[in-house]
Tab-separated table of C-alpha atoms and ligand atoms in Angstrom:
chain	number	residue	atom	x	y	z
L	1222	UNK	CA	-210.832	-206.376	63.289
L	1223	UNK	CA	-213.686	-204.346	61.932
L	1224	UNK	CA	-212.107	-200.507	60.437
L	1225	UNK	CA	-214.408	-197.753	60.493
L	1226	UNK	CA	-214.170	-194.304	59.126
L	1227	UNK	CA	-214.391	-191.303	60.224
L	1228	UNK	CA	-214.516	-189.164	57.418
L	1229	UNK	CA	-213.279	-189.333	53.438
L	1230	UNK	CA	-212.022	-187.564	51.155
L	1231	UNK	CA	-211.182	-187.517	47.529
L	1232	UNK	CA	-207.848	-186.269	46.670
L	1233	UNK	CA	-207.505	-184.609	43.593
L	1234	UNK	CA	-204.781	-187.462	42.090
L	1235	UNK	CA	-203.894	-190.792	43.637
L	1236	UNK	CA	-206.350	-192.482	46.239
L	1237	UNK	CA	-208.599	-191.095	48.926
L	1238	UNK	CA	-208.319	-190.066	52.505
L	1239	UNK	CA	-209.893	-191.843	55.170
L	1240	UNK	CA	-209.530	-191.365	58.545
L	1241	UNK	CA	-209.647	-194.897	60.611
L	1242	UNK	CA	-210.816	-194.847	63.994
L	1243	UNK	CA	-211.224	-198.047	66.433
L	1244	UNK	CA	-215.006	-198.616	67.752
L	1245	UNK	CA	-214.842	-201.464	70.161
L	1246	UNK	CA	-216.719	-203.365	73.061
L	1247	UNK	CA	-220.173	-204.126	73.624
L	1248	UNK	CA	-223.564	-200.077	73.962
L	1249	UNK	CA	-225.823	-198.571	71.681
L	1250	UNK	CA	-224.124	-194.646	71.512
L	1251	UNK	CA	-222.537	-192.807	72.606
L	1252	UNK	CA	-219.331	-194.700	73.451
L	1253	UNK	CA	-218.418	-193.948	77.111
L	1254	UNK	CA	-215.103	-192.919	76.509
L	1255	UNK	CA	-213.693	-191.303	73.332
L	1256	UNK	CA	-209.953	-190.759	72.773
L	1257	UNK	CA	-208.056	-189.177	70.301
L	1258	UNK	CA	-204.164	-188.054	69.558
L	1259	UNK	CA	-202.831	-186.423	66.800
L	1260	UNK	CA	-204.569	-183.486	66.061
L	1261	UNK	CA	-200.798	-182.443	65.610
L	1262	UNK	CA	-199.414	-184.714	62.804
L	1263	UNK	CA	-195.899	-184.430	64.690
L	1264	UNK	CA	-196.975	-185.762	68.225
L	1265	UNK	CA	-196.118	-189.228	67.703
L	1266	UNK	CA	-196.389	-190.112	71.347
L	1267	UNK	CA	-199.926	-190.423	70.985
L	1268	UNK	CA	-200.900	-192.508	68.316
L	1269	UNK	CA	-198.062	-195.363	69.133
L	1270	UNK	CA	-200.309	-195.046	72.607
L	1271	UNK	CA	-203.917	-195.296	71.004
L	1272	UNK	CA	-202.916	-197.968	68.280
L	1273	UNK	CA	-201.193	-199.999	71.201
L	1274	UNK	CA	-204.257	-199.365	73.588
L	1275	UNK	CA	-206.735	-200.527	70.680
L	1276	UNK	CA	-204.934	-203.421	70.536
L	1277	UNK	CA	-204.741	-204.964	73.657
L	1278	UNK	CA	-209.034	-203.992	73.856
L	1279	UNK	CA	-209.395	-206.099	70.678
L	1280	UNK	CA	-207.588	-208.956	72.362
L	1281	UNK	CA	-209.654	-208.436	75.384
L	1282	UNK	CA	-212.265	-208.561	73.829
L	1283	UNK	CA	-211.175	-211.907	71.462
L	1284	UNK	CA	-210.876	-213.779	74.844
L	1285	UNK	CA	-207.010	-213.316	75.316
L	1286	UNK	CA	-206.412	-211.881	78.917
L	1287	UNK	CA	-209.346	-214.257	80.470
L	1288	UNK	CA	-209.447	-211.812	83.497
L	1289	UNK	CA	-210.397	-208.689	81.799
L	1290	UNK	CA	-214.332	-207.717	80.405
L	1291	UNK	CA	-214.238	-204.479	78.265
L	1292	UNK	CA	-218.673	-203.267	79.186
L	1293	UNK	CA	-218.453	-200.595	77.957
L	1294	UNK	CA	-218.310	-198.702	74.189
L	1295	UNK	CA	-214.571	-197.525	73.016
L	1296	UNK	CA	-213.868	-194.470	70.464
L	1297	UNK	CA	-210.445	-194.357	69.859
L	1298	UNK	CA	-209.037	-191.946	66.585
L	1299	UNK	CA	-205.529	-193.267	66.849
L	1300	UNK	CA	-204.221	-190.279	64.353
L	1301	UNK	CA	-207.188	-187.666	63.185
L	1302	UNK	CA	-204.490	-185.475	60.915
L	1303	UNK	CA	-203.621	-188.609	59.210
L	1304	UNK	CA	-201.855	-186.166	56.183
L	1305	UNK	CA	-200.097	-185.127	58.821
L	1306	UNK	CA	-198.680	-188.236	60.287
L	1307	UNK	CA	-197.870	-189.536	56.947
L	1308	UNK	CA	-195.309	-186.483	55.676
L	1309	UNK	CA	-194.580	-185.194	59.681
L	1310	UNK	CA	-196.135	-182.432	60.291
L	1311	UNK	CA	-197.873	-180.584	62.901
L	1312	UNK	CA	-200.417	-179.234	60.382
L	1313	UNK	CA	-202.702	-180.341	57.814
L	1314	UNK	CA	-199.978	-180.087	55.164
L	1315	UNK	CA	-202.231	-179.368	51.889
L	1316	UNK	CA	-202.917	-175.960	53.077
L	1317	UNK	CA	-201.044	-175.884	56.946
L	1318	UNK	CA	-204.060	-174.987	58.581
L	1319	UNK	CA	-203.383	-176.793	62.360
L	1320	UNK	CA	-206.150	-179.328	63.246
L	1321	UNK	CA	-207.084	-178.084	66.127
L	1322	UNK	CA	-207.670	-174.456	65.750
L	1323	UNK	CA	-210.608	-175.491	63.640
L	1324	UNK	CA	-213.641	-176.197	66.202
L	1325	UNK	CA	-215.944	-176.456	66.250
L	1326	UNK	CA	-216.021	-177.137	62.479
L	1327	UNK	CA	-218.689	-176.998	59.882
L	1328	UNK	CA	-219.650	-180.200	57.547
L	1329	UNK	CA	-219.577	-177.648	54.129
L	1330	UNK	CA	-216.851	-176.235	54.849
L	1331	UNK	CA	-213.486	-176.945	53.890
L	1332	UNK	CA	-211.154	-179.848	54.270
L	1333	UNK	CA	-209.885	-178.871	58.202
L	1334	UNK	CA	-212.936	-177.893	59.550
L	1335	UNK	CA	-214.669	-181.281	57.673
L	1336	UNK	CA	-212.147	-183.109	59.765
L	1337	UNK	CA	-213.314	-181.276	62.956
L	1338	UNK	CA	-216.654	-181.192	62.517
L	1339	UNK	CA	-216.400	-185.226	62.104
L	1340	UNK	CA	-213.808	-185.777	65.594
L	1341	UNK	CA	-216.636	-183.600	67.113
L	1342	UNK	CA	-220.135	-185.152	66.467
L	1343	UNK	CA	-218.294	-188.463	66.538
L	1344	UNK	CA	-216.896	-187.671	70.421
L	1345	UNK	CA	-219.053	-184.797	72.263
L	1346	UNK	CA	-221.612	-186.649	73.721
L	1347	UNK	CA	-219.081	-190.005	75.605
L	1348	UNK	CA	-219.581	-189.435	79.003
L	1349	UNK	CA	-215.624	-189.129	79.287
L	1350	UNK	CA	-213.299	-187.985	76.318
L	1351	UNK	CA	-209.351	-187.593	76.337
L	1352	UNK	CA	-206.738	-186.112	73.454
L	1353	UNK	CA	-203.463	-186.556	73.672
L	1354	UNK	CA	-200.726	-184.003	72.437
L	1355	UNK	CA	-197.016	-183.697	72.940
L	1356	UNK	CA	-195.677	-180.559	74.007
L	1357	UNK	CA	-193.032	-179.257	70.655
L	1358	UNK	CA	-189.920	-181.388	70.154
L	1359	UNK	CA	-188.279	-178.712	71.821
L	1360	UNK	CA	-189.116	-179.278	75.075
L	1361	UNK	CA	-190.309	-182.400	77.345
L	1362	UNK	CA	-192.527	-182.332	79.290
L	1363	UNK	CA	-193.508	-185.178	81.977
L	1364	UNK	CA	-196.716	-187.155	81.074
L	1365	UNK	CA	-199.528	-184.740	82.613
L	1366	UNK	CA	-203.121	-184.719	82.543
L	1367	UNK	CA	-204.117	-180.913	81.477
L	1368	UNK	CA	-207.459	-179.850	82.805
L	1369	UNK	CA	-209.339	-176.620	81.906
L	1370	UNK	CA	-212.031	-174.597	83.780
L	1371	UNK	CA	-212.275	-178.498	85.945
L	1372	UNK	CA	-215.939	-178.943	87.163
L	1373	UNK	CA	-215.045	-180.769	90.712
L	1374	UNK	CA	-215.554	-183.899	88.870
L	1375	UNK	CA	-213.014	-182.796	86.772
L	1376	UNK	CA	-210.762	-182.368	89.619
L	1377	UNK	CA	-211.577	-185.541	91.535
L	1378	UNK	CA	-211.485	-187.703	88.343
L	1379	UNK	CA	-208.136	-186.248	86.565
L	1380	UNK	CA	-206.776	-188.651	89.365
L	1381	UNK	CA	-207.838	-191.719	87.838
L	1382	UNK	CA	-205.191	-191.807	85.684
L	1383	UNK	CA	-202.948	-191.846	88.769
L	1384	UNK	CA	-200.272	-189.841	86.458
L	1385	UNK	CA	-197.902	-187.831	89.300
L	1386	UNK	CA	-199.549	-184.513	87.892
L	1387	UNK	CA	-202.637	-182.845	86.923
L	1388	UNK	CA	-202.027	-179.357	85.822
L	1389	UNK	CA	-205.445	-176.197	85.532
L	1390	UNK	CA	-204.151	-174.750	82.788
L	1391	UNK	CA	-205.571	-170.819	82.431
L	1392	UNK	CA	-206.476	-171.111	78.373
L	1393	UNK	CA	-204.778	-168.295	76.113
L	1394	UNK	CA	-206.766	-167.005	73.642
L	1395	UNK	CA	-206.647	-169.738	71.258
L	1396	UNK	CA	-208.396	-171.613	73.332
L	1397	UNK	CA	-212.183	-171.134	72.003
L	1398	UNK	CA	-210.774	-172.882	68.813
L	1399	UNK	CA	-210.039	-176.275	70.494
L	1400	UNK	CA	-211.537	-179.807	70.997
L	1401	UNK	CA	-211.410	-179.117	74.274
L	1402	UNK	CA	-213.199	-176.112	74.422
L	1403	UNK	CA	-215.922	-177.816	71.890
L	1404	UNK	CA	-216.457	-180.668	74.498
L	1405	UNK	CA	-216.560	-178.881	77.394
L	1406	UNK	CA	-220.292	-177.185	76.151
L	1407	UNK	CA	-221.130	-181.077	76.636
L	1408	UNK	CA	-221.892	-182.701	79.435
L	1409	UNK	CA	-218.935	-185.462	80.953
L	1410	UNK	CA	-215.092	-185.081	81.681
L	1411	UNK	CA	-212.977	-183.446	79.459
L	1412	UNK	CA	-209.366	-184.298	80.130
L	1413	UNK	CA	-206.278	-183.779	77.668
L	1414	UNK	CA	-202.798	-185.160	77.983
L	1415	UNK	CA	-199.681	-184.064	77.544
L	1416	UNK	CA	-197.126	-186.320	76.658
L	1417	UNK	CA	-192.965	-185.516	75.996
L	1418	UNK	CA	-192.058	-184.186	72.902
L	1419	UNK	CA	-192.785	-184.709	69.559
L	1420	UNK	CA	-190.406	-185.393	66.828
L	1421	UNK	CA	-190.185	-189.537	68.165
L	1422	UNK	CA	-191.848	-191.450	70.775
L	1423	UNK	CA	-190.296	-192.061	74.060
L	1424	UNK	CA	-191.194	-195.095	75.083
L	1425	UNK	CA	-190.744	-194.480	79.356
L	1426	UNK	CA	-193.680	-191.696	78.935
L	1427	UNK	CA	-195.246	-194.275	76.133
L	1428	UNK	CA	-196.022	-197.025	78.731
L	1429	UNK	CA	-196.637	-194.826	81.411
L	1430	UNK	CA	-199.451	-193.169	79.978
L	1431	UNK	CA	-200.403	-196.719	78.984
L	1432	UNK	CA	-200.803	-197.937	82.106
L	1433	UNK	CA	-202.788	-194.612	83.192
L	1434	UNK	CA	-204.919	-195.396	80.368
L	1435	UNK	CA	-205.900	-198.553	81.412
L	1436	UNK	CA	-206.094	-197.454	85.008
L	1437	UNK	CA	-208.740	-195.034	84.728
L	1438	UNK	CA	-210.368	-197.757	82.320
L	1439	UNK	CA	-210.103	-199.712	85.143
L	1440	UNK	CA	-211.311	-197.032	88.038
L	1441	UNK	CA	-214.309	-196.190	85.694
L	1442	UNK	CA	-215.673	-199.820	85.120
L	1443	UNK	CA	-215.401	-199.579	81.506
L	1444	UNK	CA	-212.685	-202.155	81.604
L	1445	UNK	CA	-213.678	-205.084	84.193
L	1446	UNK	CA	-210.741	-207.398	86.122
L	1447	UNK	CA	-207.948	-204.598	86.125
L	1448	UNK	CA	-205.688	-204.875	88.924
L	1449	UNK	CA	-205.759	-201.171	90.424
L	1450	UNK	CA	-203.305	-199.986	92.908
L	1451	UNK	CA	-205.192	-198.304	96.234
L	1452	UNK	CA	-205.615	-194.548	96.330
L	1453	UNK	CA	-203.435	-192.151	94.441
L	1454	UNK	CA	-200.796	-191.811	96.465
L	1455	UNK	CA	-198.416	-189.878	94.651
L	1456	UNK	CA	-201.148	-187.965	92.871
L	1457	UNK	CA	-200.438	-184.024	92.426
L	1458	UNK	CA	-202.390	-181.153	91.835
L	1459	UNK	CA	-201.059	-178.584	90.168
L	1460	UNK	CA	-202.120	-174.717	89.127
L	1461	UNK	CA	-200.208	-171.851	87.423
L	1462	UNK	CA	-199.616	-170.861	91.630
L	1463	UNK	CA	-197.724	-173.842	91.919
L	1464	UNK	CA	-195.314	-173.974	88.949
L	1465	UNK	CA	-192.047	-171.925	88.518
L	1466	UNK	CA	-189.992	-171.353	84.893
L	1467	UNK	CA	-186.211	-170.959	84.784
L	1468	UNK	CA	-186.171	-168.658	81.659
L	1469	UNK	CA	-182.295	-168.435	79.577
L	1470	UNK	CA	-180.772	-165.541	80.680
L	1471	UNK	CA	-178.419	-165.609	77.744
L	1472	UNK	CA	-178.298	-167.352	74.471
L	1473	UNK	CA	-175.911	-169.798	73.981
L	1474	UNK	CA	-176.212	-174.220	74.136
L	1475	UNK	CA	-178.635	-175.848	76.655
L	1476	UNK	CA	-177.540	-179.099	77.338
L	1477	UNK	CA	-178.845	-180.940	80.848
L	1478	UNK	CA	-179.529	-184.767	81.587
L	1479	UNK	CA	-182.173	-183.865	84.161
L	1480	UNK	CA	-184.834	-186.506	83.606
L	1481	UNK	CA	-188.320	-185.069	84.035
L	1482	UNK	CA	-189.885	-186.589	87.057
L	1483	UNK	CA	-187.632	-186.222	89.347
L	1484	UNK	CA	-188.546	-184.585	92.566
L	1485	UNK	CA	-185.367	-181.882	93.026
L	1486	UNK	CA	-184.365	-179.667	95.588
L	1487	UNK	CA	-183.682	-175.650	95.438
L	1488	UNK	CA	-180.441	-175.142	94.266
L	1489	UNK	CA	-179.811	-178.933	92.212
L	1490	UNK	CA	-177.832	-178.325	89.097
L	1491	UNK	CA	-180.019	-178.642	86.314
L	1492	UNK	CA	-178.040	-178.088	83.391
L	1493	UNK	CA	-175.832	-175.508	81.714
L	1494	UNK	CA	-175.450	-172.843	79.215
L	1495	UNK	CA	-172.694	-173.502	77.287
L	1496	UNK	CA	-171.470	-170.479	75.203
L	1497	UNK	CA	-171.442	-172.444	71.734
L	1498	UNK	CA	-167.511	-170.742	70.119
L	1499	UNK	CA	-165.009	-171.133	72.979
L	1500	UNK	CA	-167.684	-173.603	74.958
L	1501	UNK	CA	-166.735	-171.993	78.304
L	1502	UNK	CA	-169.549	-172.936	80.978
L	1503	UNK	CA	-171.998	-169.341	81.529
L	1504	UNK	CA	-174.236	-169.898	83.392
L	1505	UNK	CA	-175.391	-172.990	85.575
L	1506	UNK	CA	-178.715	-173.571	85.259
L	1507	UNK	CA	-180.676	-174.512	88.771
L	1508	UNK	CA	-184.314	-175.962	90.003
L	1509	UNK	CA	-185.665	-171.932	91.613
L	1510	UNK	CA	-187.866	-174.060	94.173
L	1511	UNK	CA	-187.639	-177.794	95.896
L	1512	UNK	CA	-190.185	-179.474	93.653
L	1513	UNK	CA	-190.958	-182.171	90.572
L	1514	UNK	CA	-189.721	-181.261	87.421
L	1515	UNK	CA	-192.166	-181.396	85.449
L	1516	UNK	CA	-190.518	-179.891	82.010
L	1517	UNK	CA	-187.108	-179.875	80.733
L	1518	UNK	CA	-186.044	-178.316	77.509
L	1519	UNK	CA	-183.834	-180.393	74.925
L	1520	UNK	CA	-183.129	-178.385	72.505
L	1521	UNK	CA	-179.772	-176.955	72.716
L	1522	UNK	CA	-180.418	-173.917	70.486
L	1523	UNK	CA	-181.088	-170.830	72.633
L	1524	UNK	CA	-182.141	-167.718	72.525
L	1525	UNK	CA	-182.398	-165.241	75.277
L	1526	UNK	CA	-185.669	-165.543	77.215
L	1527	UNK	CA	-186.342	-169.094	76.052
L	1528	UNK	CA	-188.181	-171.099	78.830
L	1529	UNK	CA	-185.879	-173.719	79.865
L	1530	UNK	CA	-187.535	-175.992	82.361
L	1531	UNK	CA	-190.442	-176.129	85.022
L	1532	UNK	CA	-190.364	-177.643	88.422
L	1533	UNK	CA	-194.026	-177.491	90.334
L	1534	UNK	CA	-193.818	-177.150	94.373
L	1535	UNK	CA	-196.263	-179.743	96.089
L	1536	UNK	CA	-197.410	-176.239	97.591
L	1537	UNK	CA	-198.366	-173.625	95.439
L	1538	UNK	CA	-195.384	-170.480	95.882
L	1539	UNK	CA	-195.147	-166.894	96.471
L	1540	UNK	CA	-193.227	-166.977	93.135
L	1541	UNK	CA	-194.224	-163.701	90.691
G	2992	ZN	ZN1	-200.471	-180.855	70.294
């Protein structure tokens, strides 16, 4: 198996640190698709998904799936923050920098700036670009495609993953320093996938996203021979106007067995906030609207004002 090196960094002692990547399939530069995960080292779902995808595509190349043919070049970086993965750290461990606040980076800057630059250079000219993240360890997100200032091609193209939720996000002030923002100035399509929560692997979400990526490769003609579902029935495009969020009115312990991806009715019980001392229920948490449960808090310890859950409606709602 060929293993290429995106960047090699010497360390004060011990061995050098390298960021490896997969370069699979036929075709010259640029790659048709570039997939990136673990800019944040504790977001393990993406690394698992991309490592498995690379293995799958290598098997396709080796002829182990006779019905499938890889038609175009695919570039996969399963873990950008290699040191973060090694130390279970979101940031780059040496200087605590957030790699997704370092773009566009610089070839002459400090380590994280050089990493950002190398990632951008390797991926920016790909026709399709996918950056995989998870939410924090405290909040579980339904696997979803996120688009930022989307072009019409991206609005339509996001449906090719076949994931239930496409979320159009209005970026915050830090967006200008992210990989997504640096990609957006280049021709092509850019997508961010948010998968579950950080800290461990949620296998059901990873399996859904693996299937979504294979579906995307099939629908774009990168991978030929994929059995595809007809149409995009069951895919919903949500803007901020479709979202209803519930915040904690009181501190306590939030406990819920509700699962993301379920359609819920307005008023349906989705969890409880207990008094941490005497165990009494002091708040019954209900769905604020009828819709899809796209995110829910998994950290029970709760302060007043923290986000508990998000439900997205099929039609834009009128809530503030
Ligand atoms: Zn992230």
